[in-house]
């Protein structure tokens, strides 16, 4: 007999995990399905050779590019999703990002909701995910209803020098909004030990603000919430009308299981959510579930991201480097009326991280020098949606990802802007072996910022979801990961996925009549 729930959430990352947290106090019977298991807590969490060299926590599966060439995507399937290894830089989209924006490569479309609609949820998500920052430093920062919930993470001396040099050069650097369990005034209060193994690493101390630690764990303290790991959803099936999802079919270690729920929420990630809907094609939905518009899988976006290693003329002993950002070129520059993008610090590289990107013949002494003197930057330019950039699945269910970047010109300009700053910032490009690649664009396999494949909008002819992220074609299907994005902006997408999950959670609480139960729970907590 198929077990029935009020809500089934597929995926436990930034979207699904946050939604589970929101719904948990309502008393609704909730099942959280996660295709992976718990990421092991082990010394290898902080071993750069294991994490980057051997890709210990990267999924062992193959996708195919537009030429049919297989590649291994940089995907992590664990409770908490990609937030287990993300850099935890939690930006709000800029207010203008919600409107139509003109770029070198085309036009970025408007969202069906405004920044004002999401602002209260951004505020709540920042509290939930322990975001540290300083209001008023970032010239592009949108209006806020209150200050950051936690003070900015301080710069270490070499990064403070970088900050001061930027200010002297007429720029407006700011403290990055970092999600981290850290209290610099009382180290006993937080889990973070302020190490160099933050960006791209799992956190052995649970100091990173991830969806597993901050949302899934608290949700599971409620008896009405259950989690099944190693449960990959293979397809969704509807009733004879095609309007209601009635069965969630799960591959559990090679055995098929089925579940049902009044409401189904998909949150598998920008590629996998689209793939699941496409694999769920049927007579009523021949092009895939929720796809009468033929947009499911289309408009795939992944920021134009480049990692840049600048070589400081003095050693850089910084450990926790991810504290500084620069948005002076976000909307343009003195020689550009169109947006260029965003610059932030990367986590501090070491010899093993550099080795992972260097040819086999790279001499160890050179890598040691680079690691000791490296200052690491991350550049992001907005990617634009195009229907031919898309996710498809073949008859065997394999994922194919076709991608052509359409907004390369501003990324080149942004890179040139940063390189032009290196001299005044005490860095140089000379005496760097050619193989080291000072700047390297993240390839197709780098999917950390992917979005856009199940876009929301007001018109069912051009979008798959409505403004509440419910499928236009179905009565009980929602999507809450970054695939709902109609545009990508040029800042990290995680906080927007988290805030939106809280927003959709409130919608579901009203729709499912659970507001009174939630209110009673809140009153009981207040009394106790």
Short mmCIF file of C-alpha atoms in Angstrom, two decimals:
data_model
loop_
_atom_site.label_atom_id
_atom_site.label_comp_id
_atom_site.label_asym_id
_atom_site.label_seq_id
_atom_site.Cartn_x
_atom_site.Cartn_y
_atom_site.Cartn_z
CA UNK A 1 0.00 0.00 0.00
CA UNK A 2 1.32 3.45 -0.94
CA UNK A 3 1.98 5.57 2.14
CA UNK A 4 0.27 8.97 1.98
CA UNK A 5 1.55 12.34 3.24
CA UNK A 6 0.31 15.88 3.30
CA UNK A 7 3.51 17.12 1.64
CA UNK A 8 6.39 15.35 -0.08
CA UNK A 9 9.53 17.43 -0.64
CA UNK A 10 12.04 16.02 -3.12
CA UNK A 11 15.52 17.33 -2.30
CA UNK A 12 16.92 18.72 0.95
CA UNK A 13 19.14 21.61 -0.15
CA UNK A 14 18.67 25.38 -0.08
CA UNK A 15 15.11 25.15 -1.37
CA UNK A 16 13.80 21.82 -0.08
CA UNK A 17 15.56 21.87 3.27
CA UNK A 18 14.39 25.42 4.00
CA UNK A 19 10.82 24.57 3.03
CA UNK A 20 10.86 21.53 5.34
CA UNK A 21 11.98 23.82 8.17
CA UNK A 22 9.13 26.23 7.44
CA UNK A 23 6.45 23.55 7.30
CA UNK A 24 7.68 21.37 10.17
CA UNK A 25 5.86 23.22 13.03
CA UNK A 26 2.48 23.01 11.27
CA UNK A 27 1.77 19.39 12.15
CA UNK A 28 1.44 18.48 8.49
CA UNK A 29 2.69 14.99 7.70
CA UNK A 30 5.84 15.67 5.67
CA UNK A 31 8.20 13.31 3.85
CA UNK A 32 11.60 14.61 2.75
CA UNK A 33 13.20 12.50 0.02
CA UNK A 34 16.95 12.81 -0.55
CA UNK A 35 18.80 10.84 -3.25
CA UNK A 36 22.05 10.92 -1.27
CA UNK A 37 22.96 10.10 2.29
CA UNK A 38 24.56 12.11 5.06
CA UNK A 39 27.92 13.56 4.10
CA UNK A 40 30.42 11.69 6.31
CA UNK A 41 32.08 13.71 9.07
CA UNK A 42 35.69 12.63 8.71
CA UNK A 43 39.19 14.14 8.63
CA UNK A 44 39.05 14.10 4.82
CA UNK A 45 36.44 16.92 4.99
CA UNK A 46 39.36 19.34 5.37
CA UNK A 47 41.89 17.54 3.17
CA UNK A 48 42.35 19.61 -0.01
CA UNK A 49 43.85 16.70 -1.93
CA UNK A 50 40.83 14.51 -1.12
CA UNK A 51 38.23 17.24 -1.76
CA UNK A 52 39.72 18.85 -4.89
CA UNK A 53 42.33 16.40 -6.16
CA UNK A 54 40.34 13.19 -5.75
CA UNK A 55 36.88 14.86 -5.79
CA UNK A 56 35.89 12.70 -2.84
CA UNK A 57 32.40 14.17 -2.45
CA UNK A 58 31.49 14.69 -6.11
CA UNK A 59 28.79 12.44 -7.54
CA UNK A 60 30.05 9.59 -9.68
CA UNK A 61 27.73 9.98 -12.64
CA UNK A 62 28.04 11.16 -16.21
CA UNK A 63 26.09 13.77 -18.11
CA UNK A 64 26.51 14.56 -21.81
CA UNK A 65 27.24 17.89 -23.50
CA UNK A 66 25.66 19.16 -26.72
CA UNK A 67 28.12 17.08 -28.76
CA UNK A 68 27.27 13.90 -26.89
CA UNK A 69 30.58 13.93 -25.02
CA UNK A 70 30.30 12.60 -21.47
CA UNK A 71 31.48 14.68 -18.52
CA UNK A 72 31.31 14.35 -14.77
CA UNK A 73 29.24 17.19 -13.27
CA UNK A 74 30.47 18.81 -10.08
CA UNK A 75 27.30 17.76 -8.23
CA UNK A 76 27.01 16.76 -4.57
CA UNK A 77 24.13 14.55 -3.45
CA UNK A 78 23.87 14.70 0.32
CA UNK A 79 21.40 15.76 2.97
CA UNK A 80 21.66 19.54 2.67
CA UNK A 81 22.46 19.37 -1.04
CA UNK A 82 25.11 21.65 -2.44
CA UNK A 83 25.03 23.82 0.69
CA UNK A 84 27.25 21.20 2.35
CA UNK A 85 30.16 22.44 0.24
CA UNK A 86 29.13 25.90 -0.98
CA UNK A 87 30.98 29.09 -0.06
CA UNK A 88 27.99 30.36 2.01
CA UNK A 89 28.05 33.83 0.47
CA UNK A 90 24.42 34.81 0.85
CA UNK A 91 23.51 37.84 -1.26
CA UNK A 92 20.14 39.37 -1.89
CA UNK A 93 19.51 40.02 -5.57
CA UNK A 94 19.82 43.73 -6.33
CA UNK A 95 16.46 45.52 -6.57
CA UNK A 96 16.97 46.21 -10.29
CA UNK A 97 17.66 42.50 -10.89
CA UNK A 98 13.91 41.86 -10.56
CA UNK A 99 13.19 44.04 -13.60
CA UNK A 100 14.23 43.82 -17.23
CA UNK A 101 17.94 44.54 -17.67
CA UNK A 102 19.82 45.17 -20.91
CA UNK A 103 23.19 43.41 -21.32
CA UNK A 104 25.85 43.08 -24.01
CA UNK A 105 24.47 39.66 -24.91
CA UNK A 106 20.77 40.48 -24.80
CA UNK A 107 18.01 41.25 -22.32
CA UNK A 108 17.52 39.72 -18.90
CA UNK A 109 13.74 39.32 -18.33
CA UNK A 110 11.71 40.66 -15.42
CA UNK A 111 10.44 38.51 -12.56
CA UNK A 112 6.70 38.11 -11.81
CA UNK A 113 7.38 39.26 -8.23
CA UNK A 114 9.23 42.34 -7.01
CA UNK A 115 12.10 42.78 -4.60
CA UNK A 116 9.58 44.20 -2.11
CA UNK A 117 7.64 40.92 -2.23
CA UNK A 118 10.74 38.97 -1.24
CA UNK A 119 12.37 41.47 1.16
CA UNK A 120 10.71 40.20 4.37
CA UNK A 121 11.73 36.66 3.46
CA UNK A 122 15.30 37.75 2.71
CA UNK A 123 15.37 39.21 6.22
CA UNK A 124 14.11 35.96 7.71
CA UNK A 125 16.47 33.82 5.63
CA UNK A 126 19.44 35.91 6.77
CA UNK A 127 18.52 35.23 10.40
CA UNK A 128 17.98 31.55 9.75
CA UNK A 129 21.27 31.14 7.87
CA UNK A 130 23.38 33.24 10.28
CA UNK A 131 24.35 35.87 7.72
CA UNK A 132 27.11 38.25 8.84
CA UNK A 133 27.43 41.57 7.05
CA UNK A 134 27.54 45.35 7.31
CA UNK A 135 24.71 47.44 5.89
CA UNK A 136 25.66 50.54 3.89
CA UNK A 137 29.05 49.45 2.51
CA UNK A 138 27.92 47.93 -0.81
CA UNK A 139 26.82 50.71 -3.22
CA UNK A 140 24.47 48.30 -5.04
CA UNK A 141 22.83 46.87 -1.90
CA UNK A 142 19.02 46.94 -2.10
CA UNK A 143 16.83 48.56 0.56
CA UNK A 144 16.62 46.63 3.83
CA UNK A 145 13.97 46.60 6.56
CA UNK A 146 16.70 46.14 9.16
CA UNK A 147 20.43 45.57 9.67
CA UNK A 148 22.21 42.29 9.09
CA UNK A 149 21.44 39.89 11.93
CA UNK A 150 25.14 39.37 12.72
CA UNK A 151 28.17 41.67 12.44
CA UNK A 152 30.47 41.38 9.44
CA UNK A 153 33.27 38.83 9.59
CA UNK A 154 36.48 40.82 10.03
CA UNK A 155 39.23 40.92 7.42
CA UNK A 156 42.56 39.31 8.25
CA UNK A 157 45.55 41.69 7.87
CA UNK A 158 46.42 41.00 4.21
CA UNK A 159 42.77 41.32 3.15
CA UNK A 160 42.37 44.46 5.25
CA UNK A 161 45.35 45.86 3.35
CA UNK A 162 43.63 44.87 0.10
CA UNK A 163 40.49 46.66 1.30
CA UNK A 164 42.45 49.80 2.18
CA UNK A 165 44.28 49.78 -1.14
CA UNK A 166 40.96 49.54 -3.00
CA UNK A 167 39.56 52.47 -1.03
CA UNK A 168 42.66 54.54 -1.82
CA UNK A 169 42.14 53.70 -5.50
CA UNK A 170 38.61 55.16 -5.30
CA UNK A 171 36.63 51.93 -4.98
CA UNK A 172 33.97 50.80 -2.51
CA UNK A 173 34.86 47.32 -1.22
CA UNK A 174 32.55 45.78 1.36
CA UNK A 175 32.34 42.87 3.77
CA UNK A 176 30.79 39.84 2.08
CA UNK A 177 27.52 38.53 3.53
CA UNK A 178 28.74 35.21 4.94
CA UNK A 179 26.57 32.49 6.45
CA UNK A 180 28.69 31.13 9.28
CA UNK A 181 28.27 30.11 12.92
CA UNK A 182 30.85 32.55 14.28
CA UNK A 183 31.02 35.00 17.18
CA UNK A 184 34.34 36.83 17.08
CA UNK A 185 33.71 38.38 20.49
CA UNK A 186 33.06 35.01 22.11
CA UNK A 187 34.65 32.09 20.24
CA UNK A 188 32.93 29.60 22.58
CA UNK A 189 29.52 30.56 21.18
CA UNK A 190 30.07 29.50 17.57
CA UNK A 191 31.12 26.30 15.84
CA UNK A 192 33.35 27.99 13.24
CA UNK A 193 37.09 27.77 13.93
CA UNK A 194 37.90 30.27 11.16
CA UNK A 195 40.05 27.91 9.15
CA UNK A 196 41.19 27.91 5.52
CA UNK A 197 38.89 24.98 4.66
CA UNK A 198 35.55 26.77 4.16
CA UNK A 199 34.90 27.50 0.50
CA UNK A 200 34.31 24.26 -1.39
CA UNK A 201 34.91 22.05 1.64
CA UNK A 202 32.41 20.30 3.90
CA UNK A 203 32.63 21.72 7.43
CA UNK A 204 33.80 19.14 9.93
CA UNK A 205 32.77 21.46 12.79
CA UNK A 206 29.28 22.25 11.38
CA UNK A 207 30.30 25.90 11.32
CA UNK A 208 29.06 26.53 7.76
CA UNK A 209 25.46 27.75 7.52
CA UNK A 210 24.11 24.85 5.50
CA UNK A 211 20.58 23.55 4.96
CA UNK A 212 21.27 20.24 6.69
CA UNK A 213 22.50 21.71 9.98
CA UNK A 214 20.17 24.72 10.19
CA UNK A 215 16.97 23.41 8.58
CA UNK A 216 16.78 19.62 8.16
CA UNK A 217 18.01 18.76 11.65
CA UNK A 218 15.53 21.10 13.38
CA UNK A 219 12.71 19.92 11.09
CA UNK A 220 13.35 16.28 12.02
CA UNK A 221 12.83 17.09 15.69
CA UNK A 222 9.14 17.27 14.82
CA UNK A 223 7.41 13.89 14.86
CA UNK A 224 5.40 14.79 11.76
CA UNK A 225 8.54 15.08 9.58
CA UNK A 226 10.45 12.09 8.24
CA UNK A 227 13.47 11.80 5.97
CA UNK A 228 14.37 8.99 3.61
CA UNK A 229 17.93 9.06 2.31
CA UNK A 230 19.34 7.21 -0.72
CA UNK A 231 15.90 7.67 -2.30
CA UNK A 232 16.19 8.87 -5.87
CA UNK A 233 12.86 9.87 -7.38
CA UNK A 234 12.70 8.39 -10.86
CA UNK A 235 9.35 9.82 -12.00
CA UNK A 236 6.08 11.43 -10.99
CA UNK A 237 2.73 10.01 -12.11
CA UNK A 238 -0.64 11.74 -12.35
CA UNK A 239 -4.29 10.71 -12.17
CA UNK A 240 -6.31 10.13 -15.33
CA UNK A 241 -7.11 13.85 -15.66
CA UNK A 242 -3.43 14.72 -15.72
CA UNK A 243 -4.07 17.58 -13.27
CA UNK A 244 -2.90 15.96 -10.03
CA UNK A 245 0.31 14.12 -9.15
CA UNK A 246 -0.77 10.95 -7.40
CA UNK A 247 2.40 8.86 -7.20
CA UNK A 248 6.04 9.58 -6.47
CA UNK A 249 8.10 6.66 -7.74
CA UNK A 250 11.39 6.17 -5.89
CA UNK A 251 14.44 4.08 -6.69
CA UNK A 252 15.67 2.92 -3.31
CA UNK A 253 18.87 0.97 -3.90
CA UNK A 254 17.45 -0.75 -6.97
CA UNK A 255 14.04 -1.40 -5.44
CA UNK A 256 10.99 0.59 -6.51
CA UNK A 257 8.86 2.28 -3.87
CA UNK A 258 5.89 4.60 -4.27
CA UNK A 259 4.51 7.40 -2.11
CA UNK A 260 1.66 9.85 -2.47
CA UNK A 261 0.83 13.26 -1.04
CA UNK A 262 -1.67 16.08 -1.31
CA UNK A 263 1.18 18.38 -2.36
CA UNK A 264 4.41 17.49 -4.17
CA UNK A 265 7.39 19.87 -4.08
CA UNK A 266 10.36 19.33 -6.40
CA UNK A 267 13.71 20.75 -5.30
CA UNK A 268 16.40 18.63 -6.95
CA UNK A 269 18.49 21.46 -8.43
CA UNK A 270 18.35 23.36 -11.69
CA UNK A 271 19.30 20.38 -13.85
CA UNK A 272 17.81 17.46 -11.96
CA UNK A 273 14.41 19.06 -11.34
CA UNK A 274 13.97 19.65 -15.05
CA UNK A 275 15.20 16.12 -15.79
CA UNK A 276 12.68 14.63 -13.34
CA UNK A 277 9.79 16.50 -14.96
CA UNK A 278 10.95 15.47 -18.43
CA UNK A 279 11.31 11.81 -17.34
CA UNK A 280 7.72 11.99 -16.09
CA UNK A 281 6.22 12.37 -19.57
CA UNK A 282 2.90 10.60 -20.12
CA UNK A 283 -0.05 10.56 -22.50
CA UNK A 284 -1.48 13.62 -20.74
CA UNK A 285 1.93 15.31 -20.61
CA UNK A 286 3.77 14.09 -23.73
CA UNK A 287 6.53 16.74 -23.52
CA UNK A 288 7.11 16.15 -19.81
CA UNK A 289 5.24 17.01 -16.67
CA UNK A 290 4.23 20.69 -16.26
CA UNK A 291 5.51 21.37 -19.76
CA UNK A 292 2.62 22.47 -21.98
CA UNK A 293 4.70 25.63 -22.52
CA UNK A 294 7.73 23.61 -23.69
CA UNK A 295 9.99 25.65 -21.39
CA UNK A 296 10.90 22.86 -18.95
CA UNK A 297 14.62 22.21 -19.32
CA UNK A 298 15.09 25.35 -21.40
CA UNK A 299 16.72 28.67 -20.45
CA UNK A 300 19.43 26.93 -18.45
CA UNK A 301 21.71 29.48 -16.84
CA UNK A 302 24.98 29.16 -14.95
CA UNK A 303 26.90 32.32 -14.16
CA UNK A 304 29.98 33.15 -16.15
CA UNK A 305 32.37 32.46 -13.31
CA UNK A 306 36.14 32.74 -13.33
CA UNK A 307 38.66 31.97 -10.63
CA UNK A 308 41.58 34.39 -10.63
CA UNK A 309 44.83 33.86 -8.76
CA UNK A 310 46.73 37.09 -8.18
CA UNK A 311 50.27 36.76 -6.90
CA UNK A 312 50.95 39.07 -3.98
CA UNK A 313 54.44 40.58 -3.81
CA UNK A 314 54.34 39.78 -0.10
CA UNK A 315 53.17 36.47 1.39
CA UNK A 316 49.47 36.07 2.09
CA UNK A 317 49.05 34.13 5.36
CA UNK A 318 45.26 34.64 5.39
CA UNK A 319 43.20 31.63 6.48
CA UNK A 320 39.56 32.76 6.24
CA UNK A 321 39.86 34.79 3.04
CA UNK A 322 36.22 34.95 1.99
CA UNK A 323 35.38 38.30 3.56
CA UNK A 324 35.68 40.99 0.85
CA UNK A 325 33.58 41.87 -2.18
CA UNK A 326 33.49 44.58 -4.86
CA UNK A 327 30.37 45.59 -6.81
CA UNK A 328 31.67 48.81 -8.37
CA UNK A 329 31.29 47.24 -11.83
CA UNK A 330 27.97 45.46 -11.18
CA UNK A 331 25.91 47.90 -13.26
CA UNK A 332 28.73 49.14 -15.48
CA UNK A 333 31.89 51.26 -15.45
CA UNK A 334 33.19 54.58 -16.70
CA UNK A 335 33.70 52.97 -20.09
CA UNK A 336 30.60 50.73 -20.05
CA UNK A 337 26.93 51.67 -19.80
CA UNK A 338 26.01 47.99 -19.45
CA UNK A 339 26.55 45.66 -16.45
CA UNK A 340 29.87 43.84 -16.02
CA UNK A 341 29.43 41.82 -12.83
CA UNK A 342 30.63 41.06 -9.33
CA UNK A 343 34.02 40.37 -7.69
CA UNK A 344 34.51 38.52 -4.41
CA UNK A 345 37.27 36.64 -2.63
CA UNK A 346 37.61 32.90 -2.98
CA UNK A 347 38.65 30.63 -0.17
CA UNK A 348 42.43 30.58 0.26
CA UNK A 349 44.15 28.23 -2.17
CA UNK A 350 46.87 25.84 -1.09
CA UNK A 351 49.31 23.60 -2.89
CA UNK A 352 46.81 20.75 -3.27
CA UNK A 353 44.08 23.01 -4.67
CA UNK A 354 46.52 24.50 -7.18
CA UNK A 355 47.80 21.03 -8.05
CA UNK A 356 44.24 19.96 -8.97
CA UNK A 357 44.21 22.59 -11.73
CA UNK A 358 47.83 22.31 -12.87
CA UNK A 359 49.41 19.90 -15.36
CA UNK A 360 51.27 16.90 -14.02
CA UNK A 361 54.65 18.49 -14.78
CA UNK A 362 54.04 21.60 -12.61
CA UNK A 363 57.04 21.81 -10.25
CA UNK A 364 56.27 21.53 -6.56
CA UNK A 365 58.45 24.51 -5.58
CA UNK A 366 56.52 26.77 -7.92
CA UNK A 367 53.21 25.56 -6.48
CA UNK A 368 54.49 26.22 -2.98
CA UNK A 369 55.45 29.77 -3.93
CA UNK A 370 52.12 30.41 -5.62
CA UNK A 371 50.18 29.06 -2.66
CA UNK A 372 52.07 31.22 -0.17
CA UNK A 373 51.62 34.39 -2.24
CA UNK A 374 48.22 33.79 -3.83
CA UNK A 375 45.24 36.08 -3.35
CA UNK A 376 42.22 34.36 -4.82
CA UNK A 377 39.30 36.12 -6.53
CA UNK A 378 35.98 34.90 -7.92
CA UNK A 379 34.41 36.84 -10.79
CA UNK A 380 30.72 36.53 -11.71
CA UNK A 381 28.91 37.92 -14.73
CA UNK A 382 25.21 37.44 -15.34
CA UNK A 383 24.26 34.61 -17.64
CA UNK A 384 21.30 35.16 -19.94
CA UNK A 385 18.43 32.75 -20.59
CA UNK A 386 18.13 31.24 -24.05
CA UNK A 387 15.73 28.45 -25.06
CA UNK A 388 18.48 26.45 -26.76
CA UNK A 389 20.54 26.30 -23.56
CA UNK A 390 18.71 23.36 -22.15
CA UNK A 391 18.49 20.13 -20.23
CA UNK A 392 17.13 17.06 -22.03
CA UNK A 393 16.94 13.37 -21.19
CA UNK A 394 17.38 10.46 -23.56
CA UNK A 395 15.40 7.21 -23.62
CA UNK A 396 17.69 5.73 -20.98
CA UNK A 397 17.05 8.72 -18.71
CA UNK A 398 20.56 10.12 -19.15
CA UNK A 399 20.95 13.88 -18.75
CA UNK A 400 22.15 15.97 -21.68
CA UNK A 401 23.15 19.60 -21.12
CA UNK A 402 23.52 22.00 -24.04
CA UNK A 403 25.12 25.34 -23.20
CA UNK A 404 26.46 28.31 -25.16
CA UNK A 405 27.42 31.48 -23.28
CA UNK A 406 25.87 34.61 -24.77
CA UNK A 407 27.21 37.33 -22.48
CA UNK A 408 30.98 36.86 -22.71
CA UNK A 409 31.95 40.46 -23.53
CA UNK A 410 31.21 41.92 -20.06
CA UNK A 411 33.01 39.04 -18.38
CA UNK A 412 36.15 39.84 -20.41
CA UNK A 413 35.79 43.48 -19.40
CA UNK A 414 35.34 42.58 -15.73
CA UNK A 415 38.46 40.42 -15.84
CA UNK A 416 40.37 43.30 -17.43
CA UNK A 417 39.16 45.62 -14.66
CA UNK A 418 40.50 43.28 -11.98
CA UNK A 419 43.81 42.77 -13.76
CA UNK A 420 44.16 46.54 -14.02
CA UNK A 421 43.88 46.77 -10.25
CA UNK A 422 46.51 44.16 -9.44
CA UNK A 423 49.51 46.48 -9.63
CA UNK A 424 48.11 49.11 -7.22
CA UNK A 425 46.99 46.27 -4.95
CA UNK A 426 50.52 44.96 -4.51
CA UNK A 427 50.12 42.01 -6.88
CA UNK A 428 51.80 41.12 -10.14
CA UNK A 429 51.45 38.87 -13.13
CA UNK A 430 55.14 38.47 -13.85
CA UNK A 431 57.23 35.37 -13.11
CA UNK A 432 54.13 33.19 -13.14
CA UNK A 433 54.66 29.93 -15.06
CA UNK A 434 52.45 29.81 -18.13
CA UNK A 435 50.73 26.63 -16.98
CA UNK A 436 49.41 28.26 -13.80
CA UNK A 437 46.60 30.03 -15.70
CA UNK A 438 46.10 33.30 -13.88
CA UNK A 439 42.42 33.26 -14.75
CA UNK A 440 40.31 30.25 -15.61
CA UNK A 441 36.61 30.23 -16.48
CA UNK A 442 34.59 27.56 -14.72
CA UNK A 443 33.62 24.88 -17.29
CA UNK A 444 30.26 23.26 -18.07
CA UNK A 445 30.75 20.73 -15.27
CA UNK A 446 30.80 23.54 -12.69
CA UNK A 447 27.09 23.72 -11.92
CA UNK A 448 27.07 25.42 -8.50
CA UNK A 449 25.10 28.50 -9.65
CA UNK A 450 22.80 26.81 -12.16
CA UNK A 451 19.22 28.00 -12.47
CA UNK A 452 16.36 28.78 -14.81
CA UNK A 453 15.10 25.48 -16.23
CA UNK A 454 11.56 25.57 -14.76
CA UNK A 455 10.95 29.31 -14.81
CA UNK A 456 8.05 31.01 -13.09
CA UNK A 457 5.89 33.74 -14.65
CA UNK A 458 2.39 35.07 -15.14
CA UNK A 459 1.87 33.62 -18.63
CA UNK A 460 1.40 29.82 -18.89
CA UNK A 461 2.51 30.00 -22.51
CA UNK A 462 6.02 31.18 -21.58
CA UNK A 463 6.55 29.78 -18.08
CA UNK A 464 6.08 26.48 -16.27
CA UNK A 465 5.21 27.86 -12.82
CA UNK A 466 3.00 30.63 -11.50
CA UNK A 467 4.15 33.35 -9.09
CA UNK A 468 3.76 30.94 -6.13
CA UNK A 469 5.97 28.39 -7.91
CA UNK A 470 3.03 26.06 -8.55
CA UNK A 471 2.96 24.37 -11.95
CA UNK A 472 0.45 26.03 -14.28
CA UNK A 473 -0.59 22.62 -15.59
CA UNK A 474 -1.11 20.83 -12.27
CA UNK A 475 -3.01 21.48 -9.06
CA UNK A 476 -0.54 20.09 -6.54
CA UNK A 477 3.00 20.39 -7.96
CA UNK A 478 5.51 23.04 -6.87
CA UNK A 479 9.19 23.69 -7.63
CA UNK A 480 11.34 25.64 -5.12
CA UNK A 481 14.99 25.30 -6.12
CA UNK A 482 16.80 27.80 -8.34
CA UNK A 483 15.22 26.38 -11.49
CA UNK A 484 12.31 28.82 -10.97
CA UNK A 485 14.62 31.81 -11.72
CA UNK A 486 13.72 33.63 -14.97
CA UNK A 487 17.07 35.47 -14.81
CA UNK A 488 20.31 34.78 -12.96
CA UNK A 489 21.55 38.23 -11.79
CA UNK A 490 25.29 38.33 -11.01
CA UNK A 491 25.34 37.39 -7.34
CA UNK A 492 25.21 34.01 -5.62
CA UNK A 493 21.68 32.54 -5.88
CA UNK A 494 21.42 30.55 -2.64
CA UNK A 495 19.81 33.18 -0.38
CA UNK A 496 17.14 33.88 -3.00
CA UNK A 497 16.28 30.17 -3.13
CA UNK A 498 16.10 30.11 0.68
CA UNK A 499 13.96 33.24 0.93
CA UNK A 500 11.63 32.03 -1.81
CA UNK A 501 11.22 28.66 -0.06
CA UNK A 502 10.04 30.52 3.04
CA UNK A 503 7.64 32.53 0.86
CA UNK A 504 6.23 29.44 -0.84
CA UNK A 505 6.05 27.78 2.57
CA UNK A 506 3.74 30.53 3.80
CA UNK A 507 1.59 30.08 0.70
CA UNK A 508 1.34 26.32 1.32
CA UNK A 509 0.51 26.83 5.00
CA UNK A 510 -2.45 28.99 3.97
CA UNK A 511 -3.51 26.69 1.14
CA UNK A 512 -3.37 23.56 3.30
CA UNK A 513 -5.18 25.21 6.20
CA UNK A 514 -2.26 24.76 8.60
CA UNK A 515 -2.04 28.33 9.87
CA UNK A 516 -3.98 27.58 13.07
CA UNK A 517 -1.74 24.62 13.89
CA UNK A 518 1.35 26.76 13.33
CA UNK A 519 -0.04 29.52 15.53
CA UNK A 520 -0.72 27.03 18.33
CA UNK A 521 2.83 25.69 18.05
CA UNK A 522 4.25 29.22 18.24
CA UNK A 523 2.12 30.03 21.31
CA UNK A 524 3.23 26.83 23.02
CA UNK A 525 6.91 27.70 22.38
CA UNK A 526 6.35 31.23 23.75
CA UNK A 527 4.72 29.92 26.94
CA UNK A 528 7.38 27.30 27.57
#
